[in-house]
Amino acid sequence: MAAHEHASAMLAVSTVIFALRTDEETGGEPQVWLPLVRRIRDPYEGRWALPGGPLRVGEDLAYAAARTLGDTTGLTPRYLEQLYTFGDAVRSPGAADSDERVVSIVYWALVGSAEAEQAAAGENVGWFAADDLPQLAFDHNVIVEYALWRLRTKMEYSRIAHAFLGERFTLAQLREVHEAVLGRPLDPANFRRTIEASGAVVPTGDYLMGTRHRPPRLYRYNDSIDLADAGPLPRQQPPYASHQPLEPRPTPESEQS
């Protein structure tokens, strides 16, 4: 039997993290952005990539995703969900001729604008508009495209928009999140009827003060459903954010693949 038929696989974990931001140069409406890290070694040295790293022995997958994300960007999102496993035989340079291939378990995360502003910044960490990315390392463009599709699909029927908002919000603010993610305007009256009929949000009894017109009503999400529902699966390892934070690495780097 040929030697390459006994090739082993290395497991890596990476994360696509989305936030709503406004372009500082052009202004305009909020868009979906994500942080990327610049690779500092081959393969693809100097190219931007998703934050991530190898799966360590003794780590649960979700814990590893949160740990690598915090290690590279300083972010600790409250919404973290497994996206997909990417394991094409040729996704890593030289994999076809190597005894080892890299399989990446990819998670996706959402953070609010205020939290996104706290992300690590520097020469090797940058924010990019999700719909206008450069050529990324490995197959990371494909991964981001798939994550965007998942985000926009879930936005239509779930309470995922909550991850971009504070605990209380107006229906206009909620609609703006939907418009930013979907990339199209929504009729305010139809949106209000749809949201109120869904039972996904409940009025708080308070109003947003300080506006020029009649104060709008403040809502909150019905908290009977988790943002990321893992069903009956037990959590085997405490969330990474509950542990002592790691000391920041001087030079963030993306996963190996």
Short mmCIF file of C-alpha atoms in Angstrom, two decimals:
data_model
loop_
_atom_site.label_atom_id
_atom_site.label_comp_id
_atom_site.label_asym_id
_atom_site.label_seq_id
_atom_site.Cartn_x
_atom_site.Cartn_y
_atom_site.Cartn_z
CA MET A 1 0.00 0.00 0.00
CA ALA A 2 1.32 3.44 -0.87
CA ALA A 3 2.78 5.50 1.97
CA HIS A 4 0.41 8.42 1.43
CA GLU A 5 -2.56 6.17 2.17
CA HIS A 6 -1.42 6.14 5.81
CA ALA A 7 -1.35 9.94 6.09
CA SER A 8 -2.37 11.40 9.44
CA ALA A 9 -4.52 14.46 10.04
CA MET A 10 -3.83 17.37 12.33
CA LEU A 11 -6.87 19.05 13.86
CA ALA A 12 -7.08 22.85 14.00
CA VAL A 13 -9.79 25.18 15.24
CA SER A 14 -10.52 28.61 13.79
CA THR A 15 -13.25 31.20 14.24
CA VAL A 16 -15.13 33.59 11.98
CA ILE A 17 -16.26 36.47 14.18
CA PHE A 18 -18.74 39.03 12.87
CA ALA A 19 -19.53 42.53 14.14
CA LEU A 20 -21.49 45.46 12.75
CA ARG A 21 -19.22 48.41 12.05
CA THR A 22 -19.23 51.59 10.01
CA ASP A 23 -16.34 52.32 7.67
CA GLU A 24 -14.32 55.06 9.40
CA GLU A 25 -13.23 56.52 6.06
CA THR A 26 -16.50 56.57 4.15
CA GLY A 27 -19.08 56.50 6.94
CA GLY A 28 -22.41 55.27 5.65
CA GLU A 29 -24.60 52.49 6.98
CA PRO A 30 -23.26 49.75 9.28
CA GLN A 31 -21.97 46.61 7.57
CA VAL A 32 -20.80 43.17 8.63
CA TRP A 33 -17.06 43.20 9.40
CA LEU A 34 -14.67 40.58 10.76
CA PRO A 35 -11.18 40.61 12.27
CA LEU A 36 -8.32 38.86 10.49
CA VAL A 37 -4.74 38.15 11.55
CA ARG A 38 -1.66 38.34 9.36
CA ARG A 39 0.41 35.17 9.05
CA ILE A 40 4.02 35.59 10.07
CA ARG A 41 5.38 32.35 8.63
CA ASP A 42 4.98 30.04 5.66
CA PRO A 43 2.79 28.91 4.11
CA TYR A 44 1.14 32.15 3.02
CA GLU A 45 3.45 34.38 5.05
CA GLY A 46 2.12 37.94 5.06
CA ARG A 47 -1.39 36.99 3.94
CA TRP A 48 -4.47 37.63 6.09
CA ALA A 49 -6.27 34.67 7.63
CA LEU A 50 -8.88 33.72 10.22
CA PRO A 51 -7.76 33.58 13.85
CA GLY A 52 -7.19 30.07 15.08
CA GLY A 53 -4.67 27.42 16.00
CA PRO A 54 -4.04 23.71 16.59
CA LEU A 55 -6.35 21.78 18.89
CA ARG A 56 -4.53 21.03 22.13
CA VAL A 57 -4.76 17.74 24.00
CA GLY A 58 -7.43 17.94 26.68
CA GLU A 59 -9.39 20.79 25.07
CA ASP A 60 -13.02 20.62 24.06
CA LEU A 61 -13.64 22.11 20.62
CA ALA A 62 -15.71 25.10 21.74
CA TYR A 63 -13.18 25.88 24.44
CA ALA A 64 -10.33 25.77 21.90
CA ALA A 65 -12.25 28.06 19.54
CA ALA A 66 -12.80 30.62 22.30
CA ARG A 67 -9.22 30.28 23.54
CA THR A 68 -7.61 30.86 20.14
CA LEU A 69 -9.95 33.77 19.47
CA GLY A 70 -9.13 35.43 22.77
CA ASP A 71 -5.44 34.71 22.32
CA THR A 72 -5.28 36.48 18.95
CA THR A 73 -7.91 39.22 19.14
CA GLY A 74 -8.76 39.60 22.82
CA LEU A 75 -12.46 39.02 22.08
CA THR A 76 -14.73 36.80 24.21
CA PRO A 77 -18.08 36.60 22.34
CA ARG A 78 -21.23 35.39 24.05
CA TYR A 79 -22.44 33.75 20.84
CA LEU A 80 -20.18 30.93 19.64
CA GLU A 81 -21.46 28.11 17.46
CA GLN A 82 -19.82 25.38 15.39
CA LEU A 83 -20.06 26.20 11.70
CA TYR A 84 -18.57 23.37 9.66
CA THR A 85 -15.58 21.08 9.34
CA PHE A 86 -13.30 21.85 6.41
CA GLY A 87 -11.10 18.95 5.38
CA ASP A 88 -10.55 18.92 1.62
CA ALA A 89 -7.47 16.89 0.81
CA VAL A 90 -5.83 19.78 -1.04
CA ARG A 91 -6.76 22.65 1.31
CA SER A 92 -3.22 22.79 2.73
CA PRO A 93 -0.20 23.44 0.50
CA GLY A 94 1.74 20.26 -0.10
CA ALA A 95 -0.92 18.08 1.52
CA ALA A 96 -1.11 15.79 -1.49
CA ASP A 97 2.57 14.97 -1.13
CA SER A 98 2.72 15.00 2.65
CA ASP A 99 2.12 12.40 5.35
CA GLU A 100 -0.01 14.94 7.24
CA ARG A 101 -3.08 16.96 6.31
CA VAL A 102 -4.92 19.64 8.26
CA VAL A 103 -8.61 19.42 9.12
CA SER A 104 -10.16 22.60 10.51
CA ILE A 105 -13.19 22.70 12.77
CA VAL A 106 -14.58 26.19 12.24
CA TYR A 107 -16.72 28.13 14.70
CA TRP A 108 -18.47 31.41 14.13
CA ALA A 109 -19.11 34.13 16.66
CA LEU A 110 -20.96 37.43 16.93
CA VAL A 111 -20.08 40.50 19.01
CA GLY A 112 -21.67 43.90 19.50
CA SER A 113 -20.08 47.07 18.16
CA ALA A 114 -18.91 48.23 21.60
CA GLU A 115 -17.17 44.91 22.26
CA ALA A 116 -15.61 44.92 18.80
CA GLU A 117 -13.96 48.24 19.61
CA GLN A 118 -12.07 46.49 22.42
CA ALA A 119 -10.44 43.98 20.07
CA ALA A 120 -6.67 43.84 19.91
CA ALA A 121 -5.26 46.15 17.28
CA GLY A 122 -1.88 46.26 15.62
CA GLU A 123 0.12 45.53 12.53
CA ASN A 124 -1.00 41.89 12.47
CA VAL A 125 -4.68 42.31 13.39
CA GLY A 126 -7.13 44.15 11.14
CA TRP A 127 -10.86 44.53 10.52
CA PHE A 128 -12.27 43.95 7.03
CA ALA A 129 -15.71 44.30 5.45
CA ALA A 130 -17.02 40.74 5.02
CA ASP A 131 -18.24 41.43 1.47
CA ASP A 132 -14.94 42.97 0.34
CA LEU A 133 -12.11 40.71 1.49
CA PRO A 134 -8.62 40.35 0.02
CA GLN A 135 -7.33 36.95 -1.04
CA LEU A 136 -6.94 35.08 2.24
CA ALA A 137 -4.65 32.22 3.20
CA PHE A 138 -5.72 28.62 2.59
CA ASP A 139 -9.46 28.26 1.88
CA HIS A 140 -10.49 31.00 4.29
CA ASN A 141 -12.39 33.00 1.65
CA VAL A 142 -14.66 29.99 1.16
CA ILE A 143 -15.08 29.65 4.92
CA VAL A 144 -16.11 33.30 5.34
CA GLU A 145 -18.54 33.04 2.41
CA TYR A 146 -20.19 30.03 4.02
CA ALA A 147 -20.34 31.76 7.43
CA LEU A 148 -22.00 34.81 5.85
CA TRP A 149 -24.59 32.59 4.20
CA ARG A 150 -25.31 30.92 7.55
CA LEU A 151 -25.60 34.27 9.33
CA ARG A 152 -28.03 35.68 6.77
CA THR A 153 -30.09 32.51 6.70
CA LYS A 154 -30.45 32.37 10.48
CA MET A 155 -31.27 36.07 10.65
CA GLU A 156 -34.54 35.34 8.87
CA TYR A 157 -35.93 32.98 11.51
CA SER A 158 -33.94 33.14 14.76
CA ARG A 159 -33.13 35.60 17.54
CA ILE A 160 -29.49 35.78 16.49
CA ALA A 161 -29.68 39.57 16.06
CA HIS A 162 -29.61 39.79 19.85
CA ALA A 163 -25.85 39.19 19.77
CA PHE A 164 -25.36 42.53 17.99
CA LEU A 165 -27.55 44.50 20.40
CA GLY A 166 -27.64 45.49 24.04
CA GLU A 167 -30.05 43.91 26.48
CA ARG A 168 -32.71 46.49 25.57
CA PHE A 169 -33.38 47.97 22.16
CA THR A 170 -36.00 49.63 20.01
CA LEU A 171 -37.63 47.90 17.06
CA ALA A 172 -35.93 50.44 14.80
CA GLN A 173 -32.53 49.38 16.17
CA LEU A 174 -33.44 45.72 15.66
CA ARG A 175 -34.51 46.45 12.08
CA GLU A 176 -31.21 48.24 11.41
CA VAL A 177 -29.34 45.09 12.45
CA HIS A 178 -31.42 42.97 10.08
CA GLU A 179 -30.85 45.43 7.26
CA ALA A 180 -27.08 45.54 7.85
CA VAL A 181 -26.77 41.75 7.83
CA LEU A 182 -29.13 41.12 4.92
CA GLY A 183 -27.77 44.03 2.90
CA ARG A 184 -31.17 45.41 1.93
CA PRO A 185 -33.78 47.79 3.34
CA LEU A 186 -36.86 46.44 5.11
CA ASP A 187 -40.27 48.02 5.31
CA PRO A 188 -40.62 49.35 8.89
CA ALA A 189 -44.34 48.58 9.25
CA ASN A 190 -44.03 45.03 7.91
CA PHE A 191 -40.97 44.39 10.05
CA ARG A 192 -42.78 45.55 13.19
CA ARG A 193 -45.77 43.33 12.49
CA THR A 194 -43.58 40.31 11.80
CA ILE A 195 -41.47 40.75 14.93
CA GLU A 196 -44.41 41.42 17.24
CA ALA A 197 -46.33 38.44 15.86
CA SER A 198 -43.32 36.12 16.35
CA GLY A 199 -43.27 36.57 20.13
CA ALA A 200 -39.46 36.74 19.97
CA VAL A 201 -39.35 40.11 21.76
CA VAL A 202 -41.30 41.47 24.70
CA PRO A 203 -41.79 45.10 25.76
CA THR A 204 -39.87 46.18 28.86
CA GLY A 205 -42.32 48.88 29.84
CA ASP A 206 -39.63 51.52 29.38
CA TYR A 207 -38.99 54.02 26.61
CA LEU A 208 -35.85 55.40 24.96
CA MET A 209 -35.58 58.96 26.18
CA GLY A 210 -33.70 61.88 24.65
CA THR A 211 -35.11 61.51 21.14
CA ARG A 212 -36.49 64.43 19.13
CA HIS A 213 -39.84 62.76 18.61
CA ARG A 214 -42.12 60.53 20.65
CA PRO A 215 -39.93 58.21 22.75
CA PRO A 216 -39.89 54.72 21.20
CA ARG A 217 -40.70 51.66 23.27
CA LEU A 218 -37.79 49.50 24.49
CA TYR A 219 -37.91 45.75 24.01
CA ARG A 220 -35.89 42.76 25.12
CA TYR A 221 -35.64 39.27 23.68
CA ASN A 222 -37.66 36.48 25.18
CA ASP A 223 -34.87 34.79 27.14
CA SER A 224 -36.46 31.36 27.26
CA ILE A 225 -34.22 30.23 24.37
CA ASP A 226 -30.43 30.28 24.34
CA LEU A 227 -28.65 32.19 21.59
CA ALA A 228 -26.77 29.07 20.56
CA ASP A 229 -28.85 26.04 21.42
CA ALA A 230 -26.74 22.92 21.89
CA GLY A 231 -29.80 20.81 22.64
CA PRO A 232 -29.30 18.02 25.20
CA LEU A 233 -25.52 17.90 24.71
CA PRO A 234 -23.68 18.50 28.02
CA ARG A 235 -21.00 21.15 28.34
CA GLN A 236 -17.89 19.16 29.18
CA GLN A 237 -15.51 22.04 29.86
CA PRO A 238 -16.16 25.45 31.48
CA PRO A 239 -16.31 28.35 29.03
CA TYR A 240 -12.92 29.78 28.21
CA ALA A 241 -13.96 33.22 29.42
CA SER A 242 -14.46 31.87 32.95
CA HIS A 243 -10.78 30.93 33.21
CA GLN A 244 -7.93 33.24 34.04
CA PRO A 245 -7.08 35.11 30.81
CA LEU A 246 -3.92 34.16 29.02
CA GLU A 247 -1.20 36.73 28.73
CA PRO A 248 -1.52 38.39 25.31
CA ARG A 249 0.78 37.07 22.64
CA PRO A 250 3.07 39.76 21.24
CA THR A 251 2.37 38.77 17.64
CA PRO A 252 -1.05 37.27 16.84
CA GLU A 253 -1.08 34.58 14.23
CA SER A 254 -3.69 32.57 12.45
CA GLU A 255 -4.09 28.83 12.57
CA GLN A 256 -1.93 26.57 10.48
CA SER A 257 -4.71 26.00 7.96
#
